[in-house]
PDB file of N, CA and C and ligand atoms in Angstrom:
ATOM      1  N   MET A   1       0.851  -1.229  -0.078  1.00 59.00           N
ATOM      2  CA  MET A   1       0.016  -0.094   0.126  1.00 59.00           C
ATOM      3  C   MET A   1       0.834   1.211   0.057  1.00 59.00           C
ATOM      4  N   HIS A   2       0.436   2.167  -0.772  1.00 86.00           N
ATOM      5  CA  HIS A   2       1.144   3.522  -0.946  1.00 86.00           C
ATOM      6  C   HIS A   2       1.265   4.055   0.574  1.00 86.00           C
ATOM      7  N   GLU A   3       0.402   4.339   1.303  1.00 92.00           N
ATOM      8  CA  GLU A   3       0.695   4.967   2.671  1.00 92.00           C
ATOM      9  C   GLU A   3       1.582   4.061   3.527  1.00 92.00           C
ATOM     10  N   TYR A   4       1.720   2.764   3.409  1.00 92.00           N
ATOM     11  CA  TYR A   4       2.595   2.187   4.309  1.00 92.00           C
ATOM     12  C   TYR A   4       4.141   2.460   3.867  1.00 92.00           C
ATOM     13  N   SER A   5       4.353   2.853   2.575  1.00 93.00           N
ATOM     14  CA  SER A   5       5.755   3.213   2.244  1.00 93.00           C
ATOM     15  C   SER A   5       6.067   4.633   2.528  1.00 93.00           C
ATOM     16  N   ILE A   6       4.857   5.467   2.652  1.00 93.00           N
ATOM     17  CA  ILE A   6       5.054   6.773   3.007  1.00 93.00           C
ATOM     18  C   ILE A   6       5.535   6.877   4.421  1.00 93.00           C
ATOM     19  N   VAL A   7       4.869   6.046   5.352  1.00 95.00           N
ATOM     20  CA  VAL A   7       4.817   6.058   6.531  1.00 95.00           C
ATOM     21  C   VAL A   7       6.458   5.659   6.921  1.00 95.00           C
ATOM     22  N   GLN A   8       6.887   4.490   6.219  1.00 93.00           N
ATOM     23  CA  GLN A   8       8.194   4.002   6.734  1.00 93.00           C
ATOM     24  C   GLN A   8       9.302   5.057   6.101  1.00 93.00           C
ATOM     25  N   ALA A   9       8.864   5.756   5.121  1.00 93.00           N
ATOM     26  CA  ALA A   9      10.110   6.759   4.686  1.00 93.00           C
ATOM     27  C   ALA A   9       9.939   8.013   5.859  1.00 93.00           C
ATOM     28  N   LEU A  10       8.940   8.285   6.147  1.00 94.00           N
ATOM     29  CA  LEU A  10       8.634   9.407   7.331  1.00 94.00           C
ATOM     30  C   LEU A  10       9.362   9.020   8.594  1.00 94.00           C
ATOM     31  N   MET A  11       8.997   7.810   8.890  1.00 94.00           N
ATOM     32  CA  MET A  11       9.786   7.313  10.363  1.00 94.00           C
ATOM     33  C   MET A  11      11.280   7.269  10.059  1.00 94.00           C
ATOM     34  N   SER A  12      11.883   6.865   8.830  1.00 94.00           N
ATOM     35  CA  SER A  12      13.228   7.021   8.859  1.00 94.00           C
ATOM     36  C   SER A  12      13.817   8.557   8.975  1.00 94.00           C
ATOM     37  N   GLN A  13      12.912   9.059   8.430  1.00 95.00           N
ATOM     38  CA  GLN A  13      13.377  10.824   8.490  1.00 95.00           C
ATOM     39  C   GLN A  13      13.352  11.274   9.901  1.00 95.00           C
ATOM     40  N   VAL A  14      12.201  10.721  10.513  1.00 96.00           N
ATOM     41  CA  VAL A  14      12.104  11.182  12.083  1.00 96.00           C
ATOM     42  C   VAL A  14      13.177  10.761  12.769  1.00 96.00           C
ATOM     43  N   GLU A  15      13.409   9.314  12.533  1.00 94.00           N
ATOM     44  CA  GLU A  15      14.659   8.806  13.389  1.00 94.00           C
ATOM     45  C   GLU A  15      15.939   9.208  12.982  1.00 94.00           C
ATOM     46  N   THR A  16      16.361  10.053  11.753  1.00 95.00           N
ATOM     47  CA  THR A  16      17.538  10.406  11.626  1.00 95.00           C
ATOM     48  C   THR A  16      17.569  11.908  12.325  1.00 95.00           C
ATOM     49  N   GLU A  17      16.380  12.529  12.261  1.00 94.00           N
ATOM     50  CA  GLU A  17      16.428  13.892  12.990  1.00 94.00           C
ATOM     51  C   GLU A  17      16.668  13.625  14.463  1.00 94.00           C
ATOM     52  N   ALA A  18      15.883  12.623  15.049  1.00 94.00           N
ATOM     53  CA  ALA A  18      15.909  12.360  16.371  1.00 94.00           C
ATOM     54  C   ALA A  18      17.498  12.032  16.799  1.00 94.00           C
ATOM     55  N   ARG A  19      18.037  11.010  16.255  1.00 93.00           N
ATOM     56  CA  ARG A  19      19.504  10.684  16.440  1.00 93.00           C
ATOM     57  C   ARG A  19      20.410  11.977  16.391  1.00 93.00           C
ATOM     58  N   LYS A  20      19.970  12.766  15.476  1.00 94.00           N
ATOM     59  CA  LYS A  20      20.578  13.707  15.255  1.00 94.00           C
ATOM     60  C   LYS A  20      20.841  14.868  16.397  1.00 94.00           C
ATOM     61  N   HIS A  21      19.760  14.710  17.026  1.00 93.00           N
ATOM     62  CA  HIS A  21      19.735  15.641  18.174  1.00 93.00           C
ATOM     63  C   HIS A  21      19.670  15.018  19.576  1.00 93.00           C
ATOM     64  N   GLY A  22      20.084  13.746  19.600  1.00 94.00           N
ATOM     65  CA  GLY A  22      20.247  12.784  20.590  1.00 94.00           C
ATOM     66  C   GLY A  22      19.074  12.708  21.356  1.00 94.00           C
ATOM     67  N   ALA A  23      17.967  12.738  20.654  1.00 94.00           N
ATOM     68  CA  ALA A  23      16.654  12.322  21.518  1.00 94.00           C
ATOM     69  C   ALA A  23      16.459  11.081  21.781  1.00 94.00           C
ATOM     70  N   VAL A  24      15.622  10.856  22.862  1.00 91.00           N
ATOM     71  CA  VAL A  24      15.342   9.313  23.199  1.00 91.00           C
ATOM     72  C   VAL A  24      14.033   8.743  22.722  1.00 91.00           C
ATOM     73  N   SER A  25      13.051   9.867  22.557  1.00 93.00           N
ATOM     74  CA  SER A  25      11.834   9.690  22.140  1.00 93.00           C
ATOM     75  C   SER A  25      11.126  10.613  21.406  1.00 93.00           C
ATOM     76  N   VAL A  26      10.060  10.333  20.668  1.00 96.00           N
ATOM     77  CA  VAL A  26       9.563  11.499  19.734  1.00 96.00           C
ATOM     78  C   VAL A  26       8.019  11.711  20.510  1.00 96.00           C
ATOM     79  N   ASP A  27       7.663  12.902  20.798  1.00 96.00           N
ATOM     80  CA  ASP A  27       6.163  13.318  21.558  1.00 96.00           C
ATOM     81  C   ASP A  27       5.190  13.531  20.378  1.00 96.00           C
ATOM     82  N   ARG A  28       5.752  14.137  19.375  1.00 97.00           N
ATOM     83  CA  ARG A  28       4.942  14.635  18.573  1.00 97.00           C
ATOM     84  C   ARG A  28       5.348  14.647  17.032  1.00 97.00           C
ATOM     85  N   ILE A  29       4.544  14.413  15.929  1.00 97.00           N
ATOM     86  CA  ILE A  29       4.927  14.512  14.540  1.00 97.00           C
ATOM     87  C   ILE A  29       3.728  15.572  13.866  1.00 97.00           C
ATOM     88  N   GLU A  30       4.147  16.493  13.336  1.00 97.00           N
ATOM     89  CA  GLU A  30       3.227  17.306  12.514  1.00 97.00           C
ATOM     90  C   GLU A  30       3.571  17.155  11.035  1.00 97.00           C
ATOM     91  N   LEU A  31       2.532  16.727  10.203  1.00 97.00           N
ATOM     92  CA  LEU A  31       2.485  16.584   8.919  1.00 97.00           C
ATOM     93  C   LEU A  31       1.620  17.296   8.239  1.00 97.00           C
ATOM     94  N   LYS A  32       1.980  17.896   6.931  1.00 96.00           N
ATOM     95  CA  LYS A  32       1.161  18.678   6.020  1.00 96.00           C
ATOM     96  C   LYS A  32       1.169  17.920   4.949  1.00 96.00           C
ATOM     97  N   ILE A  33      -0.264  17.444   4.678  1.00 96.00           N
ATOM     98  CA  ILE A  33      -0.541  16.782   3.553  1.00 96.00           C
ATOM     99  C   ILE A  33      -1.508  17.465   2.402  1.00 96.00           C
ATOM    100  N   GLY A  34      -1.148  17.612   1.218  1.00 95.00           N
ATOM    101  CA  GLY A  34      -1.804  18.164   0.257  1.00 95.00           C
ATOM    102  C   GLY A  34      -3.277  17.577  -0.136  1.00 95.00           C
ATOM    103  N   GLU A  35      -4.285  18.109  -0.175  1.00 93.00           N
ATOM    104  CA  GLU A  35      -5.427  17.367  -0.614  1.00 93.00           C
ATOM    105  C   GLU A  35      -5.195  16.558  -1.964  1.00 93.00           C
ATOM    106  N   LEU A  36      -4.397  17.014  -2.891  1.00 92.00           N
ATOM    107  CA  LEU A  36      -4.198  16.220  -4.228  1.00 92.00           C
ATOM    108  C   LEU A  36      -3.235  15.296  -4.208  1.00 92.00           C
ATOM    109  N   SER A  37      -2.581  15.021  -2.924  1.00 93.00           N
ATOM    110  CA  SER A  37      -1.242  14.156  -2.733  1.00 93.00           C
ATOM    111  C   SER A  37      -1.655  12.845  -3.022  1.00 93.00           C
ATOM    112  N   GLY A  38      -3.014  12.432  -3.032  1.00 92.00           N
ATOM    113  CA  GLY A  38      -3.581  10.910  -3.361  1.00 92.00           C
ATOM    114  C   GLY A  38      -3.192  10.019  -1.869  1.00 92.00           C
ATOM    115  N   ILE A  39      -3.127  10.957  -0.688  1.00 93.00           N
ATOM    116  CA  ILE A  39      -2.981  10.297   0.450  1.00 93.00           C
ATOM    117  C   ILE A  39      -4.268  10.134   1.147  1.00 93.00           C
ATOM    118  N   GLU A  40      -4.504   9.046   1.584  1.00 94.00           N
ATOM    119  CA  GLU A  40      -5.827   8.684   2.398  1.00 94.00           C
ATOM    120  C   GLU A  40      -5.421   9.078   3.964  1.00 94.00           C
ATOM    121  N   VAL A  41      -5.802   9.842   4.492  1.00 95.00           N
ATOM    122  CA  VAL A  41      -5.285  10.317   5.883  1.00 95.00           C
ATOM    123  C   VAL A  41      -5.523   9.161   6.791  1.00 95.00           C
ATOM    124  N   ASP A  42      -6.788   8.292   6.744  1.00 95.00           N
ATOM    125  CA  ASP A  42      -7.370   7.306   7.533  1.00 95.00           C
ATOM    126  C   ASP A  42      -6.092   6.395   7.273  1.00 95.00           C
ATOM    127  N   LEU A  43      -5.886   6.160   6.235  1.00 95.00           N
ATOM    128  CA  LEU A  43      -4.974   5.045   6.052  1.00 95.00           C
ATOM    129  C   LEU A  43      -3.593   5.366   6.474  1.00 95.00           C
ATOM    130  N   LEU A  44      -3.110   6.548   6.422  1.00 96.00           N
ATOM    131  CA  LEU A  44      -1.912   6.845   6.785  1.00 96.00           C
ATOM    132  C   LEU A  44      -1.773   6.779   8.400  1.00 96.00           C
ATOM    133  N   ARG A  45      -2.830   7.008   9.079  1.00 96.00           N
ATOM    134  CA  ARG A  45      -3.092   7.011  10.407  1.00 96.00           C
ATOM    135  C   ARG A  45      -2.538   5.408  10.862  1.00 96.00           C
ATOM    136  N   THR A  46      -3.489   4.898  10.118  1.00 95.00           N
ATOM    137  CA  THR A  46      -3.530   3.076  10.316  1.00 95.00           C
ATOM    138  C   THR A  46      -2.054   2.691  10.278  1.00 95.00           C
ATOM    139  N   ALA A  47      -1.510   3.240   9.115  1.00 95.00           N
ATOM    140  CA  ALA A  47      -0.038   2.730   9.042  1.00 95.00           C
ATOM    141  C   ALA A  47       0.817   3.048  10.084  1.00 95.00           C
ATOM    142  N   PHE A  48       0.826   4.334  10.428  1.00 96.00           N
ATOM    143  CA  PHE A  48       1.516   4.732  11.545  1.00 96.00           C
ATOM    144  C   PHE A  48       1.631   4.006  12.688  1.00 96.00           C
ATOM    145  N   GLU A  49       0.123   3.529  13.161  1.00 94.00           N
ATOM    146  CA  GLU A  49      -0.060   2.932  14.158  1.00 94.00           C
ATOM    147  C   GLU A  49       0.595   1.366  14.022  1.00 94.00           C
ATOM    148  N   VAL A  50       0.861   0.836  12.910  1.00 92.00           N
ATOM    149  CA  VAL A  50       1.285  -0.303  12.744  1.00 92.00           C
ATOM    150  C   VAL A  50       2.926  -0.277  12.933  1.00 92.00           C
ATOM    151  N   PHE A  51       3.421   0.675  12.579  1.00 92.00           N
ATOM    152  CA  PHE A  51       5.149   0.924  12.216  1.00 92.00           C
ATOM    153  C   PHE A  51       5.346   1.479  13.517  1.00 92.00           C
ATOM    154  N   ARG A  52       4.720   2.203  14.233  1.00 93.00           N
ATOM    155  CA  ARG A  52       5.289   2.760  15.461  1.00 93.00           C
ATOM    156  C   ARG A  52       5.849   2.139  16.398  1.00 93.00           C
ATOM    157  N   ASP A  53       5.043   0.826  16.670  1.00 90.00           N
ATOM    158  CA  ASP A  53       5.877  -0.138  17.664  1.00 90.00           C
ATOM    159  C   ASP A  53       7.248  -0.417  17.651  1.00 90.00           C
ATOM    160  N   ARG A  54       7.828  -0.317  18.917  1.00 85.00           N
ATOM    161  CA  ARG A  54       9.185  -0.592  19.109  1.00 85.00           C
ATOM    162  C   ARG A  54      10.061   0.474  18.151  1.00 85.00           C
ATOM    163  N   SER A  55       9.405   1.558  17.627  1.00 91.00           N
ATOM    164  CA  SER A  55      10.306   2.710  17.002  1.00 91.00           C
ATOM    165  C   SER A  55      10.464   3.787  18.054  1.00 91.00           C
ATOM    166  N   ILE A  56      11.352   4.835  17.713  1.00 92.00           N
ATOM    167  CA  ILE A  56      11.556   5.842  18.480  1.00 92.00           C
ATOM    168  C   ILE A  56      10.060   6.732  18.498  1.00 92.00           C
ATOM    169  N   CYS A  57       9.227   6.580  17.838  1.00 94.00           N
ATOM    170  CA  CYS A  57       7.750   7.192  17.572  1.00 94.00           C
ATOM    171  C   CYS A  57       6.856   6.196  18.257  1.00 94.00           C
ATOM    172  N   ALA A  58       7.106   5.467  19.241  1.00 94.00           N
ATOM    173  CA  ALA A  58       6.259   4.430  20.189  1.00 94.00           C
ATOM    174  C   ALA A  58       5.106   5.411  20.643  1.00 94.00           C
ATOM    175  N   ARG A  59       5.459   6.308  21.207  1.00 93.00           N
ATOM    176  CA  ARG A  59       4.513   7.148  22.205  1.00 93.00           C
ATOM    177  C   ARG A  59       4.360   8.582  21.434  1.00 93.00           C
ATOM    178  N   ALA A  60       4.448   8.945  19.893  1.00 96.00           N
ATOM    179  CA  ALA A  60       4.475  10.240  19.348  1.00 96.00           C
ATOM    180  C   ALA A  60       3.028  10.208  18.981  1.00 96.00           C
ATOM    181  N   GLU A  61       2.434  11.362  19.054  1.00 96.00           N
ATOM    182  CA  GLU A  61       1.295  11.900  18.593  1.00 96.00           C
ATOM    183  C   GLU A  61       1.279  12.196  17.232  1.00 96.00           C
ATOM    184  N   LEU A  62       0.306  11.825  16.217  1.00 97.00           N
ATOM    185  CA  LEU A  62       0.404  12.148  14.903  1.00 97.00           C
ATOM    186  C   LEU A  62      -0.558  13.367  14.761  1.00 97.00           C
ATOM    187  N   GLU A  63      -0.109  14.587  14.249  1.00 97.00           N
ATOM    188  CA  GLU A  63      -0.919  15.517  13.948  1.00 97.00           C
ATOM    189  C   GLU A  63      -0.920  15.673  12.375  1.00 97.00           C
ATOM    190  N   ILE A  64      -2.289  15.790  11.660  1.00 97.00           N
ATOM    191  CA  ILE A  64      -2.195  16.019  10.126  1.00 97.00           C
ATOM    192  C   ILE A  64      -2.925  17.117   9.876  1.00 97.00           C
ATOM    193  N   GLU A  65      -2.274  18.069   9.133  1.00 96.00           N
ATOM    194  CA  GLU A  65      -3.037  19.110   8.608  1.00 96.00           C
ATOM    195  C   GLU A  65      -3.213  19.097   7.073  1.00 96.00           C
ATOM    196  N   VAL A  66      -4.366  18.782   6.491  1.00 95.00           N
ATOM    197  CA  VAL A  66      -4.836  18.780   5.177  1.00 95.00           C
ATOM    198  C   VAL A  66      -4.521  20.250   4.530  1.00 95.00           C
ATOM    199  N   VAL A  67      -3.835  20.456   3.427  1.00 93.00           N
ATOM    200  CA  VAL A  67      -3.619  21.548   2.842  1.00 93.00           C
ATOM    201  C   VAL A  67      -4.512  21.622   1.418  1.00 93.00           C
ATOM    202  N   PRO A  68      -5.369  22.717   1.406  1.00 92.00           N
ATOM    203  CA  PRO A  68      -6.294  22.509   0.277  1.00 92.00           C
ATOM    204  C   PRO A  68      -5.314  22.900  -0.954  1.00 92.00           C
ATOM    205  N   ALA A  69      -5.730  22.485  -2.034  1.00 91.00           N
ATOM    206  CA  ALA A  69      -5.051  22.804  -3.262  1.00 91.00           C
ATOM    207  C   ALA A  69      -5.457  24.272  -3.632  1.00 91.00           C
ATOM    208  N   GLU A  70      -4.020  24.846  -4.235  1.00 92.00           N
ATOM    209  CA  GLU A  70      -4.564  26.280  -4.525  1.00 92.00           C
ATOM    210  C   GLU A  70      -3.770  26.449  -6.106  1.00 92.00           C
ATOM    211  N   TRP A  71      -4.255  27.156  -6.756  1.00 93.00           N
ATOM    212  CA  TRP A  71      -3.984  27.393  -8.277  1.00 93.00           C
ATOM    213  C   TRP A  71      -3.652  28.904  -8.521  1.00 93.00           C
ATOM    214  N   SER A  72      -2.699  28.902  -9.255  1.00 95.00           N
ATOM    215  CA  SER A  72      -2.313  30.322  -9.659  1.00 95.00           C
ATOM    216  C   SER A  72      -1.923  30.554 -11.313  1.00 95.00           C
ATOM    217  N   CYS A  73      -2.043  31.783 -11.555  1.00 95.00           N
ATOM    218  CA  CYS A  73      -1.592  31.960 -13.078  1.00 95.00           C
ATOM    219  C   CYS A  73      -0.084  32.149 -13.016  1.00 95.00           C
ATOM    220  N   PRO A  74       0.661  31.364 -13.949  1.00 95.00           N
ATOM    221  CA  PRO A  74       2.165  31.477 -14.018  1.00 95.00           C
ATOM    222  C   PRO A  74       2.570  32.789 -14.857  1.00 95.00           C
ATOM    223  N   THR A  75       1.731  33.609 -15.243  1.00 96.00           N
ATOM    224  CA  THR A  75       2.009  34.836 -15.710  1.00 96.00           C
ATOM    225  C   THR A  75       1.778  35.907 -14.754  1.00 96.00           C
ATOM    226  N   CYS A  76       0.556  36.049 -14.275  1.00 97.00           N
ATOM    227  CA  CYS A  76       0.342  37.314 -13.493  1.00 97.00           C
ATOM    228  C   CYS A  76       0.036  36.968 -12.055  1.00 97.00           C
ATOM    229  N   ARG A  77       0.218  35.599 -11.505  1.00 94.00           N
ATOM    230  CA  ARG A  77       0.215  35.077 -10.234  1.00 94.00           C
ATOM    231  C   ARG A  77      -0.901  35.138  -9.721  1.00 94.00           C
ATOM    232  N   GLU A  78      -1.982  35.657 -10.386  1.00 93.00           N
ATOM    233  CA  GLU A  78      -3.376  35.536  -9.969  1.00 93.00           C
ATOM    234  C   GLU A  78      -3.930  34.230  -9.357  1.00 93.00           C
ATOM    235  N   LEU A  79      -4.418  34.300  -8.054  1.00 93.00           N
ATOM    236  CA  LEU A  79      -4.952  33.067  -7.518  1.00 93.00           C
ATOM    237  C   LEU A  79      -6.213  32.767  -8.221  1.00 93.00           C
ATOM    238  N   LEU A  80      -6.329  31.501  -8.688  1.00 89.00           N
ATOM    239  CA  LEU A  80      -7.292  30.908  -9.387  1.00 89.00           C
ATOM    240  C   LEU A  80      -8.260  29.931  -8.569  1.00 89.00           C
ATOM    241  N   GLU A  81      -9.468  29.900  -8.550  1.00 80.00           N
ATOM    242  CA  GLU A  81     -10.405  29.245  -7.746  1.00 80.00           C
ATOM    243  C   GLU A  81     -10.434  27.695  -8.254  1.00 80.00           C
ATOM    244  N   ALA A  82     -10.078  26.741  -7.363  1.00 73.00           N
ATOM    245  CA  ALA A  82     -10.275  25.431  -7.790  1.00 73.00           C
ATOM    246  C   ALA A  82     -11.848  25.312  -8.094  1.00 73.00           C
ATOM    247  N   GLY A  83     -12.041  24.375  -8.919  1.00 72.00           N
ATOM    248  CA  GLY A  83     -13.442  24.192  -9.264  1.00 72.00           C
ATOM    249  C   GLY A  83     -13.741  25.042 -10.684  1.00 72.00           C
ATOM    250  N   ALA A  84     -13.175  26.134 -10.563  1.00 66.00           N
ATOM    251  CA  ALA A  84     -13.355  27.037 -11.706  1.00 66.00           C
ATOM    252  C   ALA A  84     -12.566  26.372 -13.123  1.00 66.00           C
ATOM    253  N   ARG A  85     -12.648  26.994 -14.192  1.00 76.00           N
ATOM    254  CA  ARG A  85     -11.817  26.573 -15.229  1.00 76.00           C
ATOM    255  C   ARG A  85     -10.393  27.058 -14.960  1.00 76.00           C
ATOM    256  N   LEU A  86      -9.164  25.721 -15.107  1.00 87.00           N
ATOM    257  CA  LEU A  86      -8.083  26.262 -14.530  1.00 87.00           C
ATOM    258  C   LEU A  86      -7.267  26.553 -15.553  1.00 87.00           C
ATOM    259  N   GLN A  87      -7.813  28.111 -15.677  1.00 91.00           N
ATOM    260  CA  GLN A  87      -7.116  28.790 -16.727  1.00 91.00           C
ATOM    261  C   GLN A  87      -7.252  30.345 -16.263  1.00 91.00           C
ATOM    262  N   CYS A  88      -6.199  31.039 -16.365  1.00 93.00           N
ATOM    263  CA  CYS A  88      -6.405  32.582 -15.980  1.00 93.00           C
ATOM    264  C   CYS A  88      -7.392  33.249 -16.980  1.00 93.00           C
ATOM    265  N   PRO A  89      -8.259  33.998 -16.528  1.00 91.00           N
ATOM    266  CA  PRO A  89      -9.116  34.578 -17.290  1.00 91.00           C
ATOM    267  C   PRO A  89      -8.674  35.710 -18.101  1.00 91.00           C
ATOM    268  N   ASP A  90      -7.511  36.288 -17.596  1.00 94.00           N
ATOM    269  CA  ASP A  90      -6.901  37.635 -18.401  1.00 94.00           C
ATOM    270  C   ASP A  90      -5.882  37.153 -19.544  1.00 94.00           C
ATOM    271  N   CYS A  91      -5.094  36.197 -18.945  1.00 96.00           N
ATOM    272  CA  CYS A  91      -3.960  35.859 -19.562  1.00 96.00           C
ATOM    273  C   CYS A  91      -4.014  34.540 -20.550  1.00 96.00           C
ATOM    274  N   LYS A  92      -5.218  33.842 -20.147  1.00 93.00           N
ATOM    275  CA  LYS A  92      -5.450  32.626 -20.923  1.00 93.00           C
ATOM    276  C   LYS A  92      -4.382  31.554 -20.711  1.00 93.00           C
ATOM    277  N   GLN A  93      -3.679  31.682 -19.711  1.00 92.00           N
ATOM    278  CA  GLN A  93      -2.595  30.672 -19.412  1.00 92.00           C
ATOM    279  C   GLN A  93      -3.300  29.218 -18.318  1.00 92.00           C
ATOM    280  N   PRO A  94      -2.690  28.392 -18.661  1.00 93.00           N
ATOM    281  CA  PRO A  94      -3.466  27.226 -17.921  1.00 93.00           C
ATOM    282  C   PRO A  94      -2.857  27.305 -16.560  1.00 93.00           C
ATOM    283  N   ALA A  95      -3.563  27.089 -15.481  1.00 93.00           N
ATOM    284  CA  ALA A  95      -3.077  27.409 -14.020  1.00 93.00           C
ATOM    285  C   ALA A  95      -2.031  26.445 -13.510  1.00 93.00           C
ATOM    286  N   ARG A  96      -0.993  27.007 -12.921  1.00 93.00           N
ATOM    287  CA  ARG A  96      -0.269  26.109 -12.219  1.00 93.00           C
ATOM    288  C   ARG A  96      -0.464  25.789 -10.655  1.00 93.00           C
ATOM    289  N   LEU A  97      -0.349  24.599 -10.207  1.00 92.00           N
ATOM    290  CA  LEU A  97      -0.624  24.218  -8.890  1.00 92.00           C
ATOM    291  C   LEU A  97       0.294  24.737  -8.098  1.00 92.00           C
ATOM    292  N   LEU A  98      -0.141  25.443  -6.866  1.00 92.00           N
ATOM    293  CA  LEU A  98       0.762  26.175  -6.014  1.00 92.00           C
ATOM    294  C   LEU A  98       1.099  25.349  -4.870  1.00 92.00           C
ATOM    295  N   SER A  99      -0.117  24.738  -4.283  1.00 91.00           N
ATOM    296  CA  SER A  99      -0.065  23.786  -3.172  1.00 91.00           C
ATOM    297  C   SER A  99      -1.075  22.677  -3.342  1.00 91.00           C
ATOM    298  N   GLY A 100      -1.133  21.681  -2.510  1.00 93.00           N
ATOM    299  CA  GLY A 100      -2.096  20.597  -2.645  1.00 93.00           C
ATOM    300  C   GLY A 100      -1.524  19.375  -2.894  1.00 93.00           C
ATOM    301  N   ASP A 101      -0.517  19.251  -3.451  1.00 93.00           N
ATOM    302  CA  ASP A 101       0.072  17.840  -3.583  1.00 93.00           C
ATOM    303  C   ASP A 101       1.324  17.529  -2.761  1.00 93.00           C
ATOM    304  N   GLU A 102       1.545  18.396  -1.789  1.00 94.00           N
ATOM    305  CA  GLU A 102       2.772  17.875  -0.991  1.00 94.00           C
ATOM    306  C   GLU A 102       2.601  17.135   0.161  1.00 94.00           C
ATOM    307  N   ILE A 103       3.676  16.562   0.672  1.00 93.00           N
ATOM    308  CA  ILE A 103       3.711  15.607   1.947  1.00 93.00           C
ATOM    309  C   ILE A 103       4.862  16.334   2.569  1.00 93.00           C
ATOM    310  N   VAL A 104       4.704  17.190   3.744  1.00 94.00           N
ATOM    311  CA  VAL A 104       5.788  17.764   4.471  1.00 94.00           C
ATOM    312  C   VAL A 104       5.682  17.344   5.909  1.00 94.00           C
ATOM    313  N   LEU A 105       7.236  17.091   6.127  1.00 95.00           N
ATOM    314  CA  LEU A 105       7.078  17.006   7.684  1.00 95.00           C
ATOM    315  C   LEU A 105       7.377  18.137   8.210  1.00 95.00           C
ATOM    316  N   GLN A 106       6.500  18.690   8.985  1.00 95.00           N
ATOM    317  CA  GLN A 106       6.433  20.085   9.409  1.00 95.00           C
ATOM    318  C   GLN A 106       7.349  20.359  10.438  1.00 95.00           C
ATOM    319  N   ARG A 107       7.203  19.268  11.728  1.00 96.00           N
ATOM    320  CA  ARG A 107       7.761  19.487  12.785  1.00 96.00           C
ATOM    321  C   ARG A 107       7.737  18.198  13.659  1.00 96.00           C
ATOM    322  N   ILE A 108       8.898  18.328  14.264  1.00 96.00           N
ATOM    323  CA  ILE A 108       9.010  16.824  15.105  1.00 96.00           C
ATOM    324  C   ILE A 108       9.201  17.592  16.788  1.00 96.00           C
ATOM    325  N   GLU A 109       8.592  17.134  17.757  1.00 97.00           N
ATOM    326  CA  GLU A 109       8.700  17.336  18.930  1.00 97.00           C
ATOM    327  C   GLU A 109       9.356  16.329  19.667  1.00 97.00           C
ATOM    328  N   MET A 110      10.599  16.378  20.093  1.00 95.00           N
ATOM    329  CA  MET A 110      11.246  15.123  20.807  1.00 95.00           C
ATOM    330  C   MET A 110      11.935  15.418  22.058  1.00 95.00           C
ATOM    331  N   GLU A 111      12.064  14.456  22.741  1.00 92.00           N
ATOM    332  CA  GLU A 111      12.568  14.392  24.179  1.00 92.00           C
ATOM    333  C   GLU A 111      14.170  14.084  24.001  1.00 92.00           C
ATOM    334  N   ALA A 112      14.798  14.983  24.708  1.00 86.00           N
ATOM    335  CA  ALA A 112      16.244  14.707  24.801  1.00 86.00           C
ATOM    336  C   ALA A 112      16.478  13.783  25.940  1.00 86.00           C
ATOM    337  N   ALA A 113      17.722  13.100  25.860  1.00 74.00           N
ATOM    338  CA  ALA A 113      18.261  12.180  26.707  1.00 74.00           C
ATOM    339  C   ALA A 113      18.533  12.909  27.937  1.00 74.00           C
TER     340      ALA A 113
HETATM  341 ZN1   ZN B 201      -2.826  35.603 -15.552  1.00 52.53          ZN
END
């Protein structure tokens, strides 16, 4: 499953960070997930529950913020509404996706040894 490999990648990223800071455990992880990233938040949470056992994240809280998709015109930078035609009404340029497909490890709170 897609979400499982994402969680595995995420955990190794968190572990690397924790080791770098000499942390013994992770309290909280904050993620930003774009609504167009193709990630099922529920599945991601389930995968996290499965993988965090016996990891540095065993007691970590997982906070997920879903980021709405935003489109803009590549020429005049005008924000374009999703759902509308994805083309700038002035420049006739196809809209460019500004945000909404990202998966960002926003913040890790950890406990030092
Ligand atoms: Zn434009």
